[in-house]
Amino acid sequence: MIDFAAARVAMVDCQVRPSDVTQYPIIDAMLSVPREAFVPSELREVAYAGEHISLGGSRVVLDPRVMGKMLDALSLRPDDLVLDVGCGLGYSTALLARLCEMVIGVEEDADMAAEASTNLSSENVDNAVINEGRLAEGDASHGLYDALMIQGGIEVLPEALADQLKEGGRVAAIFVSGTVGHMRLGLKTAGRINWRTEFDAFAPVLPGFEASEEFRF
């Protein structure tokens, strides 16, 4: 029988902290949220391995190091409203809910959306809502958002999502080109998102985030 509480501490001490994630609220969230409760039941035993966990197809739960560093880059505030794009079974949403005032999770797979809602309810997360819908369309009904976090790789950021970000808002996304990826942080200034590369990371490209052929290089 795996001691998940001990595995969670080991994840933070061996994967997250050594990756220069030092903000206490993030460390506390990753120590508190049971990652094993938000992965497919047959993969619970590897919930704390230092790798992405497959949700089927091109969907994953991002590995702890990448997740922690993305949260760190976003510099989230307690009064932020955050859009969690591609929330899967709700792990990222549960982490964000401990850091922000309100989180809207978007998931286009109906079964995963339903399971995410159940998981969050089971963990008494009461400041997050999961909405079923196309990932690339976000959720304009609850925006504008202070921050966007995208749970997978992208080749381009859809305009619909860029439009849902407040002026001065931040977005964290893993940009993928072939077999290479970089996590970039975007800041919306004067209606435009300006990007800077934060660290190397890779994840499968989410549906609806592929570049059209004329923009491939």
XYZ file of N, CA, C and O in Angstrom:
868
model
N 0.849 -1.199 0.000
C 0.000 0.000 0.000
C 0.884 1.247 0.000
O 1.796 1.363 0.830
N 0.632 2.135 -0.932
C 1.431 3.352 -1.038
C 0.980 4.367 0.004
O -0.216 4.588 0.212
N 1.937 4.993 0.661
C 1.663 6.094 1.576
C 1.629 7.371 0.732
O 2.676 7.962 0.455
N 0.433 7.763 0.302
C 0.321 8.901 -0.614
C 0.759 10.207 0.046
O 1.316 11.088 -0.629
N 0.516 10.354 1.331
C 0.941 11.576 2.017
C 2.459 11.706 1.975
O 3.003 12.789 1.708
N 3.158 10.606 2.219
C 4.619 10.622 2.151
C 5.093 10.856 0.721
O 6.082 11.576 0.491
N 4.395 10.271 -0.240
C 4.752 10.464 -1.649
C 4.583 11.924 -2.054
O 5.365 12.461 -2.850
N 3.568 12.564 -1.499
C 3.318 13.973 -1.803
C 4.456 14.846 -1.269
O 4.923 15.767 -1.948
N 4.912 14.564 -0.060
C 6.032 15.312 0.507
C 7.295 15.082 -0.323
O 8.041 16.019 -0.626
N 7.529 13.836 -0.722
C 8.707 13.524 -1.536
C 8.634 14.241 -2.887
O 9.658 14.715 -3.400
N 7.428 14.319 -3.474
C 7.254 15.032 -4.745
C 7.697 16.484 -4.609
O 8.439 17.027 -5.442
N 7.234 17.124 -3.547
C 7.569 18.531 -3.342
C 9.056 18.702 -3.047
O 9.722 19.575 -3.630
N 9.609 17.846 -2.182
C 11.002 18.002 -1.773
C 11.997 17.611 -2.858
O 13.091 18.198 -2.935
N 11.634 16.647 -3.691
C 12.580 16.118 -4.676
C 12.348 16.628 -6.097
O 13.267 16.577 -6.928
N 11.129 17.092 -6.404
C 10.827 17.544 -7.761
C 10.518 19.037 -7.840
O 10.998 19.718 -8.751
N 9.726 19.526 -6.898
C 9.224 20.897 -7.005
C 10.200 21.920 -6.437
O 10.605 22.860 -7.129
N 10.597 21.744 -5.177
C 11.530 22.709 -4.579
C 12.851 22.809 -5.344
O 13.351 23.925 -5.564
N 13.464 21.691 -5.792
C 14.731 21.800 -6.526
C 14.590 22.514 -7.873
O 15.603 22.853 -8.494
N 13.359 22.725 -8.328
C 13.123 23.425 -9.599
C 12.895 24.912 -9.373
O 12.306 25.599 -10.219
N 13.337 25.406 -8.210
C 13.258 26.828 -7.867
C 11.830 27.327 -7.691
O 11.539 28.496 -7.922
N 10.950 26.435 -7.265
C 9.600 26.853 -6.883
C 9.639 27.046 -5.372
O 9.704 26.086 -4.611
N 9.613 28.304 -4.948
C 9.816 28.603 -3.527
C 8.662 29.369 -2.898
O 8.668 29.567 -1.680
N 7.680 29.811 -3.692
C 6.558 30.556 -3.111
C 5.781 29.635 -2.165
O 5.290 28.584 -2.579
N 5.649 30.067 -0.919
C 5.015 29.204 0.077
C 3.605 28.772 -0.305
O 3.248 27.593 -0.122
N 2.733 29.660 -0.819
C 1.375 29.211 -1.160
C 1.362 28.066 -2.173
O 0.502 27.182 -2.092
N 2.303 28.064 -3.119
C 2.360 26.986 -4.111
C 2.827 25.693 -3.447
O 2.245 24.624 -3.671
N 3.869 25.799 -2.647
C 4.357 24.621 -1.923
C 3.241 24.043 -1.052
O 3.013 22.820 -1.032
N 2.545 24.909 -0.330
C 1.458 24.458 0.543
C 0.353 23.779 -0.262
O -0.181 22.737 0.150
N 0.002 24.365 -1.409
C -1.044 23.778 -2.247
C -0.640 22.393 -2.741
O -1.438 21.444 -2.703
N 0.605 22.259 -3.182
C 1.047 20.978 -3.729
C 1.232 19.925 -2.635
O 1.146 18.724 -2.902
N 1.457 20.367 -1.403
C 1.510 19.445 -0.279
C 0.115 19.034 0.187
O -0.056 17.976 0.794
N -0.868 19.879 -0.088
C -2.214 19.673 0.450
C -3.153 18.949 -0.501
O -4.005 18.164 -0.062
N -3.043 19.217 -1.798
C -3.973 18.631 -2.767
C -3.528 17.208 -3.107
O -2.398 17.000 -3.569
N -4.374 16.213 -2.906
C -4.001 14.816 -3.186
C -4.019 14.526 -4.681
O -5.063 14.230 -5.260
N -2.864 14.576 -5.298
C -2.758 14.362 -6.748
C -3.380 13.029 -7.163
O -3.986 12.923 -8.239
N -3.255 12.013 -6.296
C -3.786 10.689 -6.635
C -5.302 10.687 -6.795
O -5.867 9.801 -7.458
N -5.987 11.676 -6.230
C -7.445 11.748 -6.334
C -7.903 12.328 -7.672
O -9.101 12.308 -7.978
N -6.945 12.836 -8.468
C -7.290 13.528 -9.710
C -6.654 12.881 -10.934
O -6.471 13.540 -11.962
N -6.284 11.614 -10.824
C -5.756 10.873 -11.968
C -6.616 9.634 -12.168
O -7.366 9.242 -11.270
N -6.546 9.000 -13.340
C -7.316 7.766 -13.536
C -6.983 6.745 -12.449
O -5.828 6.626 -12.024
N -7.981 6.022 -11.983
C -7.808 5.123 -10.848
C -6.695 4.107 -11.066
O -5.965 3.767 -10.128
N -6.526 3.647 -12.309
C -5.499 2.637 -12.574
C -4.086 3.227 -12.547
O -3.097 2.488 -12.581
N -3.965 4.563 -12.476
C -2.653 5.214 -12.462
C -2.356 5.883 -11.123
O -1.364 6.610 -11.000
N -3.167 5.629 -10.118
C -2.949 6.275 -8.824
C -1.575 5.958 -8.249
O -0.942 6.797 -7.620
N -1.096 4.750 -8.481
C 0.186 4.359 -7.894
C 1.363 5.124 -8.477
O 2.425 5.173 -7.858
N 1.190 5.724 -9.657
C 2.276 6.507 -10.258
C 1.938 7.996 -10.265
O 2.552 8.775 -10.993
N 0.987 8.385 -9.430
C 0.536 9.782 -9.410
C 1.665 10.752 -9.100
O 1.648 11.894 -9.559
N 2.660 10.299 -8.324
C 3.715 11.207 -7.883
C 5.038 10.991 -8.608
O 6.071 11.538 -8.217
N 5.004 10.208 -9.674
C 6.198 10.058 -10.505
C 6.491 11.393 -11.193
O 5.600 12.202 -11.425
N 7.736 11.624 -11.517
C 8.125 12.894 -12.123
C 7.882 12.925 -13.612
O 8.808 13.161 -14.404
N 6.653 12.706 -14.019
C 6.325 12.687 -15.447
C 4.850 13.019 -15.627
O 4.063 12.991 -14.674
N 4.491 13.367 -16.882
C 3.079 13.578 -17.184
C 2.311 12.271 -16.978
O 2.850 11.172 -17.172
N 1.046 12.400 -16.609
C 0.179 11.240 -16.466
C -0.866 11.296 -17.573
O -1.572 12.296 -17.735
N -0.979 10.225 -18.346
C -1.870 10.206 -19.499
C -3.334 10.164 -19.071
O -3.728 9.400 -18.179
N -4.128 10.990 -19.734
C -5.577 10.960 -19.574
C -6.243 10.393 -20.824
O -7.458 10.393 -20.940
N -5.409 9.909 -21.753
C -5.922 9.373 -23.011
C -5.783 10.374 -24.137
O -5.898 11.591 -23.933
N -5.502 9.866 -25.327
C -5.328 10.743 -26.482
C -4.147 11.672 -26.271
O -3.062 11.254 -25.861
N -4.347 12.961 -26.533
C -3.275 13.946 -26.380
C -3.349 14.667 -25.043
O -2.691 15.701 -24.855
N -4.104 14.114 -24.111
C -4.347 14.801 -22.843
C -3.510 14.211 -21.718
O -3.365 12.991 -21.615
N -2.974 15.091 -20.874
C -2.148 14.651 -19.756
C -2.414 15.530 -18.537
O -2.915 16.647 -18.656
N -2.054 14.982 -17.367
C -1.851 15.800 -16.178
C -0.374 16.170 -16.192
O 0.489 15.290 -16.206
N -0.075 17.460 -16.230
C 1.312 17.895 -16.324
C 2.129 17.409 -15.129
O 1.620 17.305 -14.011
N 3.403 17.129 -15.372
C 4.229 16.602 -14.293
C 4.409 17.663 -13.207
O 4.256 18.860 -13.451
N 4.702 17.252 -11.983
C 4.736 18.182 -10.857
C 5.699 19.350 -11.038
O 5.389 20.480 -10.644
N 6.864 19.075 -11.611
C 7.841 20.143 -11.812
C 7.282 21.225 -12.726
O 7.331 22.419 -12.415
N 6.733 20.806 -13.864
C 6.184 21.766 -14.825
C 5.009 22.513 -14.214
O 4.897 23.738 -14.333
N 4.122 21.785 -13.540
C 2.957 22.407 -12.917
C 3.387 23.475 -11.909
O 2.884 24.605 -11.919
N 4.338 23.111 -11.050
C 4.786 24.057 -10.039
C 5.439 25.291 -10.636
O 5.185 26.423 -10.187
N 6.282 25.097 -11.651
C 6.972 26.229 -12.261
C 6.010 27.128 -13.037
O 6.204 28.351 -13.090
N 4.974 26.567 -13.634
C 3.968 27.395 -14.307
C 3.218 28.247 -13.292
O 2.989 29.443 -13.511
N 2.830 27.629 -12.179
C 2.141 28.385 -11.126
C 3.040 29.492 -10.599
O 2.587 30.629 -10.368
N 4.311 29.190 -10.417
C 5.263 30.172 -9.918
C 5.393 31.355 -10.882
O 5.414 32.516 -10.461
N 5.461 31.055 -12.163
C 5.624 32.111 -13.171
C 4.421 33.045 -13.221
O 4.564 34.247 -13.493
N 3.243 32.523 -12.939
C 2.018 33.328 -13.028
C 1.904 34.359 -11.913
O 1.131 35.314 -12.036
N 2.645 34.182 -10.814
C 2.588 35.117 -9.679
C 1.137 35.424 -9.293
O 0.701 36.579 -9.268
N 0.408 34.390 -8.984
C -1.017 34.518 -8.702
C -1.274 35.245 -7.385
O -0.493 35.150 -6.434
N -2.404 35.956 -7.349
C -2.795 36.710 -6.170
C -4.095 36.150 -5.596
O -4.905 35.569 -6.323
N -4.329 36.349 -4.302
C -5.517 35.775 -3.664
C -6.841 36.257 -4.232
O -7.855 35.579 -4.091
N -6.851 37.422 -4.887
C -8.109 37.950 -5.428
C -8.246 37.714 -6.933
O -9.136 38.260 -7.579
N -7.384 36.877 -7.501
C -7.419 36.626 -8.949
C -8.591 35.731 -9.342
O -8.976 34.811 -8.607
N -9.116 35.992 -10.537
C -10.052 35.104 -11.225
C -9.260 34.429 -12.336
O -8.675 35.099 -13.187
N -9.227 33.090 -12.319
C -8.345 32.350 -13.223
C -9.144 31.391 -14.092
O -10.075 30.729 -13.618
N -8.758 31.310 -15.363
C -9.324 30.332 -16.293
C -8.319 29.200 -16.454
O -7.174 29.416 -16.848
N -8.751 27.988 -16.135
C -7.912 26.790 -16.235
C -8.361 26.006 -17.466
O -9.403 25.355 -17.456
N -7.570 26.071 -18.520
C -7.960 25.524 -19.824
C -7.439 24.094 -19.972
O -6.238 23.846 -19.903
N -8.361 23.143 -20.154
C -7.984 21.748 -20.267
C -7.739 21.140 -18.906
O -6.735 20.485 -18.663
N -8.701 21.342 -18.010
C -8.501 20.993 -16.597
C -8.503 19.496 -16.341
O -8.176 19.058 -15.233
N -8.858 18.677 -17.327
C -8.803 17.226 -17.152
C -9.680 16.754 -16.016
O -10.884 17.043 -15.978
N -9.083 16.064 -15.051
C -9.836 15.531 -13.915
C -9.800 16.462 -12.709
O -10.252 16.092 -11.627
N -9.254 17.686 -12.901
C -9.408 18.720 -11.893
C -8.213 19.012 -11.003
O -8.308 19.880 -10.125
N -7.078 18.335 -11.210
C -5.934 18.567 -10.314
C -5.453 20.011 -10.368
O -5.287 20.668 -9.324
N -5.215 20.514 -11.565
C -4.732 21.887 -11.696
C -5.745 22.875 -11.128
O -5.373 23.871 -10.487
N -7.028 22.602 -11.328
C -8.066 23.485 -10.809
C -8.039 23.507 -9.289
O -8.190 24.570 -8.663
N -7.838 22.341 -8.679
C -7.776 22.268 -7.218
C -6.577 23.052 -6.680
O -6.686 23.736 -5.647
N -5.429 22.968 -7.356
C -4.267 23.749 -6.939
C -4.554 25.245 -7.066
O -4.290 26.017 -6.130
N -5.078 25.640 -8.208
C -5.371 27.056 -8.437
C -6.374 27.588 -7.422
O -6.289 28.739 -6.973
N -7.329 26.757 -7.042
C -8.367 27.190 -6.107
C -7.795 27.540 -4.742
O -8.392 28.330 -4.001
N -6.649 26.967 -4.394
C -6.007 27.289 -3.123
C -5.189 28.577 -3.215
O -4.750 29.109 -2.185
N -4.978 29.067 -4.428
C -4.137 30.236 -4.645
C -4.913 31.478 -5.032
O -4.388 32.597 -4.922
N -6.154 31.292 -5.498
C -6.915 32.390 -6.086
C -8.318 32.473 -5.483
O -8.756 31.586 -4.761
N -8.989 33.548 -5.829
C -10.354 33.725 -5.316
C -11.349 32.785 -5.990
O -12.222 32.203 -5.348
N -11.213 32.617 -7.331
C -12.160 31.794 -8.086
C -11.480 31.235 -9.311
O -10.672 31.911 -9.955
N -11.794 29.988 -9.626
C -11.226 29.328 -10.802
C -12.357 28.768 -11.654
O -13.279 28.124 -11.141
N -12.268 29.015 -12.948
C -13.184 28.416 -13.917
C -12.381 27.413 -14.728
O -11.430 27.771 -15.431
N -12.735 26.134 -14.608
C -12.072 25.097 -15.384
C -12.880 24.783 -16.626
O -14.106 24.676 -16.561
N -12.197 24.664 -17.751
C -12.855 24.325 -19.018
C -12.355 22.968 -19.484
O -11.142 22.726 -19.540
N -13.297 22.090 -19.817
C -12.958 20.754 -20.281
C -13.950 20.340 -21.352
O -15.157 20.435 -21.150
N -13.429 19.910 -22.521
C -14.336 19.570 -23.614
C -14.729 18.100 -23.644
O -15.666 17.731 -24.341
N -14.035 17.259 -22.888
C -14.428 15.865 -22.771
C -15.494 15.764 -21.681
O -15.235 16.044 -20.509
N -16.699 15.365 -22.055
C -17.828 15.377 -21.126
C -17.587 14.499 -19.906
O -17.918 14.879 -18.772
N -17.005 13.316 -20.121
C -16.755 12.416 -19.001
C -15.724 13.001 -18.041
O -15.880 12.908 -16.814
N -14.667 13.582 -18.589
C -13.654 14.175 -17.721
C -14.209 15.383 -16.975
O -13.897 15.592 -15.789
N -15.029 16.189 -17.653
C -15.628 17.348 -16.994
C -16.479 16.921 -15.808
O -16.410 17.510 -14.724
N -17.274 15.869 -16.013
C -18.129 15.376 -14.933
C -17.290 14.832 -13.782
O -17.581 15.083 -12.600
N -16.222 14.097 -14.116
C -15.377 13.531 -13.074
C -14.618 14.625 -12.329
O -14.436 14.543 -11.106
N -14.190 15.656 -13.052
C -13.507 16.770 -12.400
C -14.418 17.436 -11.380
O -13.992 17.742 -10.254
N -15.667 17.655 -11.745
C -16.619 18.272 -10.819
C -16.811 17.402 -9.577
O -16.834 17.901 -8.442
N -16.920 16.082 -9.790
C -17.074 15.157 -8.671
C -15.844 15.166 -7.773
O -15.947 15.200 -6.539
N -14.655 15.156 -8.395
C -13.412 15.155 -7.623
C -13.281 16.414 -6.773
O -12.890 16.349 -5.596
N -13.595 17.551 -7.353
C -13.482 18.814 -6.611
C -14.471 18.856 -5.454
O -14.138 19.321 -4.356
N -15.665 18.363 -5.704
C -16.662 18.307 -4.638
C -16.205 17.387 -3.511
O -16.351 17.706 -2.326
N -15.626 16.242 -3.876
C -15.151 15.293 -2.875
C -14.037 15.873 -2.009
O -13.893 15.503 -0.841
N -13.256 16.790 -2.596
C -12.161 17.423 -1.857
C -12.578 18.769 -1.261
O -11.727 19.538 -0.803
N -13.881 19.042 -1.278
C -14.440 20.261 -0.659
C -13.874 21.543 -1.250
O -13.665 22.535 -0.532
N -13.641 21.528 -2.559
C -13.202 22.735 -3.251
C -14.460 23.495 -3.665
O -15.196 23.065 -4.558
N -14.708 24.628 -3.027
C -15.961 25.337 -3.262
C -15.806 26.661 -3.998
O -16.778 27.410 -4.148
N -14.597 26.959 -4.465
C -14.391 28.198 -5.224
C -13.904 27.903 -6.640
O -13.093 28.628 -7.215
N -14.407 26.797 -7.196
C -14.074 26.423 -8.573
C -15.300 25.844 -9.248
O -16.118 25.171 -8.614
N -15.413 26.108 -10.542
C -16.514 25.602 -11.357
C -15.930 24.970 -12.611
O -15.016 25.545 -13.229
N -16.429 23.798 -12.978
C -16.006 23.145 -14.215
C -17.104 23.302 -15.257
O -18.260 22.943 -15.004
N -16.750 23.849 -16.406
C -17.702 23.995 -17.499
C -17.247 23.171 -18.693
O -16.065 23.187 -19.045
N -18.182 22.460 -19.286
C -17.875 21.684 -20.481
C -17.940 22.589 -21.704
O -18.909 23.331 -21.896
N -16.900 22.538 -22.523
C -16.869 23.364 -23.724
C -15.544 23.214 -24.434
O -14.583 22.640 -23.891
N -15.467 23.711 -25.651
C -14.238 23.603 -26.428
C -13.119 24.382 -25.755
O -13.288 25.539 -25.372
N -11.977 23.734 -25.615
C -10.857 24.353 -24.920
C -10.431 25.655 -25.580
O -10.137 26.638 -24.907
N -10.396 25.655 -26.901
C -9.914 26.825 -27.629
C -10.848 28.022 -27.516
O -10.458 29.141 -27.850
N -12.068 27.791 -27.023
C -13.034 28.892 -26.887
C -13.081 29.445 -25.471
O -13.675 30.490 -25.228
N -12.459 28.745 -24.525
C -12.439 29.232 -23.157
C -13.832 29.326 -22.561
O -14.695 28.486 -22.818
N -14.048 30.362 -21.776
C -15.357 30.594 -21.157
C -15.549 32.093 -20.978
O -15.243 32.660 -19.926
N -16.052 32.725 -22.032
C -16.215 34.182 -22.015
C -17.263 34.632 -21.018
O -17.251 35.787 -20.565
N -18.177 33.741 -20.635
C -19.284 34.147 -19.764
C -18.811 34.543 -18.370
O -19.494 35.290 -17.666
N -17.639 34.065 -17.951
C -17.140 34.397 -16.624
C -15.977 35.387 -16.648
O -15.555 35.860 -15.585
N -15.431 35.662 -17.826
C -14.292 36.570 -17.928
C -14.728 38.019 -17.871
O -15.922 38.299 -17.824
N -13.813 38.930 -17.834
C -12.393 38.765 -18.152
C -11.614 38.184 -16.974
O -11.989 38.351 -15.819
N -10.456 37.532 -17.316
C -9.682 36.818 -16.320
C -8.366 37.522 -16.007
O -7.754 38.145 -16.876
N -7.941 37.376 -14.751
C -6.639 37.902 -14.349
C -5.507 37.024 -14.863
O -4.397 37.508 -15.095
N -5.786 35.727 -15.008
C -4.741 34.801 -15.462
C -5.371 33.622 -16.175
O -6.498 33.210 -15.867
N -4.638 33.076 -17.137
C -5.002 31.860 -17.860
C -3.868 30.862 -17.675
O -2.690 31.224 -17.758
N -4.228 29.601 -17.440
C -3.240 28.533 -17.383
C -3.709 27.430 -18.317
O -4.859 26.988 -18.228
N -2.840 27.000 -19.224
C -3.225 26.040 -20.249
C -2.530 24.711 -19.962
O -1.307 24.631 -19.914
N -3.334 23.669 -19.781
C -2.837 22.378 -19.305
C -2.463 21.437 -20.453
O -3.006 20.354 -20.613
N -1.510 21.877 -21.260
C -1.050 21.069 -22.375
C -0.277 21.932 -23.341
O -0.110 23.139 -23.137
N 0.220 21.316 -24.410
C 0.990 22.062 -25.378
C 0.109 22.850 -26.337
O -1.049 22.501 -26.579
N 0.671 23.932 -26.859
C -0.019 24.717 -27.883
C 0.994 25.096 -28.962
O 2.197 25.170 -28.710
N 0.481 25.292 -30.162
C 1.302 25.881 -31.219
C 0.967 27.354 -31.384
O 1.832 28.172 -31.687
N -0.297 27.695 -31.170
C -0.734 29.087 -31.176
C -1.755 29.274 -30.057
O -2.416 28.313 -29.639
N -1.876 30.507 -29.580
C -2.916 30.836 -28.611
C -4.128 31.351 -29.369
O -4.044 32.375 -30.061
N -5.267 30.655 -29.291
C -6.459 31.108 -30.004
C -6.866 32.521 -29.597
O -6.763 32.898 -28.426
N -7.330 33.286 -30.568
C -7.714 34.668 -30.311
C -8.810 34.765 -29.258
O -8.836 35.708 -28.450
N -9.717 33.779 -29.252
C -10.811 33.807 -28.279
C -10.278 33.816 -26.857
O -10.838 34.484 -25.975
N -9.198 33.080 -26.601
C -8.617 33.059 -25.267
C -7.883 34.362 -24.961
O -7.994 34.894 -23.848
N -7.152 34.876 -25.928
C -6.450 36.142 -25.726
C -7.436 37.252 -25.377
O -7.154 38.106 -24.522
N -8.607 37.217 -25.999
C -9.617 38.251 -25.759
C -10.229 38.156 -24.363
O -10.812 39.129 -23.876
N -10.123 36.980 -23.723
C -10.715 36.805 -22.392
C -9.770 37.188 -21.261
O -10.133 37.107 -20.081
N -8.577 37.631 -21.608
C -7.588 38.028 -20.617
C -7.676 39.528 -20.377
O -7.721 40.322 -21.311
N -7.720 39.912 -19.103
C -7.756 41.322 -18.741
C -6.490 42.047 -19.185
O -5.428 41.434 -19.337
N -6.589 43.342 -19.338
C -5.397 44.163 -19.506
C -4.529 43.987 -18.254
O -5.011 44.085 -17.126
N -3.256 43.691 -18.474
C -2.365 43.421 -17.366
C -2.396 41.975 -16.893
O -1.668 41.605 -15.977
N -3.241 41.157 -17.527
C -3.368 39.756 -17.151
C -2.213 38.924 -17.666
O -1.467 39.333 -18.564
N -2.071 37.720 -17.083
C -0.958 36.826 -17.433
C -1.501 35.506 -17.963
O -2.570 35.052 -17.559
N -0.730 34.883 -18.833
C -1.077 33.562 -19.354
C 0.179 32.697 -19.382
O 1.242 33.158 -19.796
N 0.040 31.463 -18.906
C 1.150 30.502 -18.936
C 0.786 29.380 -19.891
O -0.281 28.766 -19.761
N 1.671 29.105 -20.851
C 1.395 28.084 -21.860
C 2.691 27.460 -22.343
O 3.734 28.128 -22.395
N 2.618 26.179 -22.698
C 3.771 25.460 -23.236
C 3.688 25.494 -24.755
O 2.825 24.845 -25.360
N 4.555 26.261 -25.376
C 4.589 26.357 -26.832
C 5.443 25.227 -27.386
O 6.580 25.025 -26.955
N 4.892 24.505 -28.348
C 5.535 23.323 -28.899
C 5.816 23.514 -30.378
O 4.965 24.007 -31.131
N 7.022 23.128 -30.796
C 7.386 23.107 -32.206
C 8.114 21.796 -32.461
O 9.257 21.620 -32.039
N 7.430 20.869 -33.120
C 8.020 19.557 -33.333
C 8.197 18.828 -32.017
O 7.247 18.597 -31.281
N 9.443 18.496 -31.709
C 9.728 17.777 -30.461
C 10.309 18.699 -29.387
O 10.795 18.231 -28.360
N 10.257 19.997 -29.635
C 10.822 20.979 -28.709
C 9.699 21.811 -28.116
O 8.721 22.155 -28.790
N 9.826 22.132 -26.835
C 8.811 22.955 -26.197
C 9.402 23.903 -25.177
O 10.450 23.626 -24.573
N 8.732 25.033 -24.995
C 9.151 26.031 -24.015
C 7.912 26.576 -23.321
O 6.913 26.896 -23.974
N 7.973 26.697 -21.989
C 6.896 27.358 -21.282
C 7.133 28.854 -21.357
O 8.199 29.351 -21.004
N 6.129 29.552 -21.846
C 6.226 30.999 -21.983
C 5.163 31.677 -21.127
O 4.051 31.172 -20.989
N 5.538 32.810 -20.598
C 4.606 33.641 -19.842
C 4.248 34.841 -20.693
O 5.128 35.532 -21.209
N 2.953 35.063 -20.848
C 2.484 36.201 -21.614
C 1.879 37.257 -20.716
O 1.178 36.932 -19.753
N 2.133 38.521 -21.014
C 1.552 39.652 -20.292
C 0.794 40.514 -21.285
O 1.353 40.918 -22.311
N -0.478 40.775 -20.983
C -1.297 41.566 -21.897
C -1.106 43.048 -21.603
O -1.425 43.523 -20.514
N -0.584 43.756 -22.580
C -0.313 45.182 -22.456
C -0.809 45.886 -23.708
O -0.445 45.486 -24.824
N -1.630 46.911 -23.516
C -2.188 47.672 -24.646
C -2.855 46.756 -25.660
O -2.731 46.943 -26.873
N -3.558 45.748 -25.142
C -4.330 44.863 -26.006
C -3.541 43.758 -26.670
O -4.120 42.932 -27.376
N -2.231 43.717 -26.437
C -1.387 42.692 -27.045
C -0.747 41.841 -25.960
O -0.448 42.322 -24.870
N -0.513 40.566 -26.285
C 0.178 39.685 -25.355
C 1.647 39.600 -25.751
O 1.974 39.214 -26.877
N 2.515 40.006 -24.845
C 3.953 39.937 -25.062
C 4.502 38.741 -24.283
O 4.242 38.600 -23.085
N 5.268 37.915 -24.972
C 5.711 36.638 -24.411
C 7.187 36.668 -24.045
O 7.994 37.296 -24.731
N 7.516 35.936 -22.979
C 8.916 35.662 -22.665
C 9.033 34.199 -22.263
O 8.150 33.638 -21.610
N 10.136 33.586 -22.653
C 10.364 32.179 -22.344
C 10.858 32.036 -20.913
O 11.788 32.742 -20.500
N 10.241 31.111 -20.176
C 10.597 30.896 -18.773
C 11.462 29.649 -18.581
O 12.431 29.681 -17.831
N 11.101 28.550 -19.223
C 11.876 27.317 -19.058
C 11.476 26.316 -20.134
O 10.441 26.465 -20.786
N 12.287 25.294 -20.324
C 11.995 24.238 -21.287
C 10.933 23.296 -20.717
O 10.987 22.904 -19.547
N 9.979 22.943 -21.548
C 8.931 21.989 -21.148
C 8.275 21.488 -22.423
O 8.294 22.149 -23.462
N 7.676 20.311 -22.317
C 6.998 19.739 -23.479
C 5.724 19.052 -23.015
O 5.677 18.458 -21.931
N 4.699 19.142 -23.849
C 3.440 18.430 -23.599
C 2.743 18.257 -24.943
O 2.953 19.050 -25.872
N 1.910 17.224 -25.080
C 1.171 17.046 -26.335
C 0.294 18.264 -26.619
O -0.258 18.887 -25.701
N 0.184 18.595 -27.899
C -0.611 19.764 -28.302
C -2.098 19.477 -28.102
O -2.617 18.443 -28.530
N -2.766 20.393 -27.450
C -4.196 20.261 -27.188
C -5.011 20.433 -28.467
O -4.614 21.178 -29.374
N -6.168 19.791 -28.561
C -7.027 19.975 -29.733
C -7.506 21.417 -29.828
O -7.929 22.016 -28.837
N -7.376 21.966 -31.044
C -7.794 23.340 -31.272
C -6.689 24.358 -31.103
O -6.902 25.558 -31.317
N -5.487 23.892 -30.739
C -4.362 24.805 -30.522
C -3.250 24.582 -31.543
O -2.124 25.022 -31.351
N -3.580 23.887 -32.620
C -2.608 23.653 -33.680
C -2.510 24.902 -34.570
O -3.489 25.604 -34.790
N -1.300 25.145 -35.085
C -1.109 26.229 -36.040
C -1.624 25.800 -37.403
O -1.503 24.637 -37.788
N -2.217 26.740 -38.140
C -2.597 26.441 -39.509
C -1.340 26.304 -40.341
O -0.271 26.788 -39.984
N -1.435 25.618 -41.467
C -0.260 25.280 -42.258
C 0.570 26.506 -42.647
O 1.791 26.473 -42.644
N -0.107 27.629 -42.943
C 0.643 28.801 -43.392
C 1.485 29.419 -42.282
O 2.374 30.230 -42.524
N 1.210 29.034 -41.007
C 1.985 29.586 -39.907
C 2.997 28.596 -39.361
O 3.624 28.842 -38.352
N 3.140 27.445 -39.988
C 4.139 26.473 -39.542
C 5.505 26.844 -40.136
O 5.609 27.229 -41.295
N 6.530 26.706 -39.332
C 7.882 27.041 -39.790
C 8.788 25.829 -39.640
O 8.593 25.043 -38.727
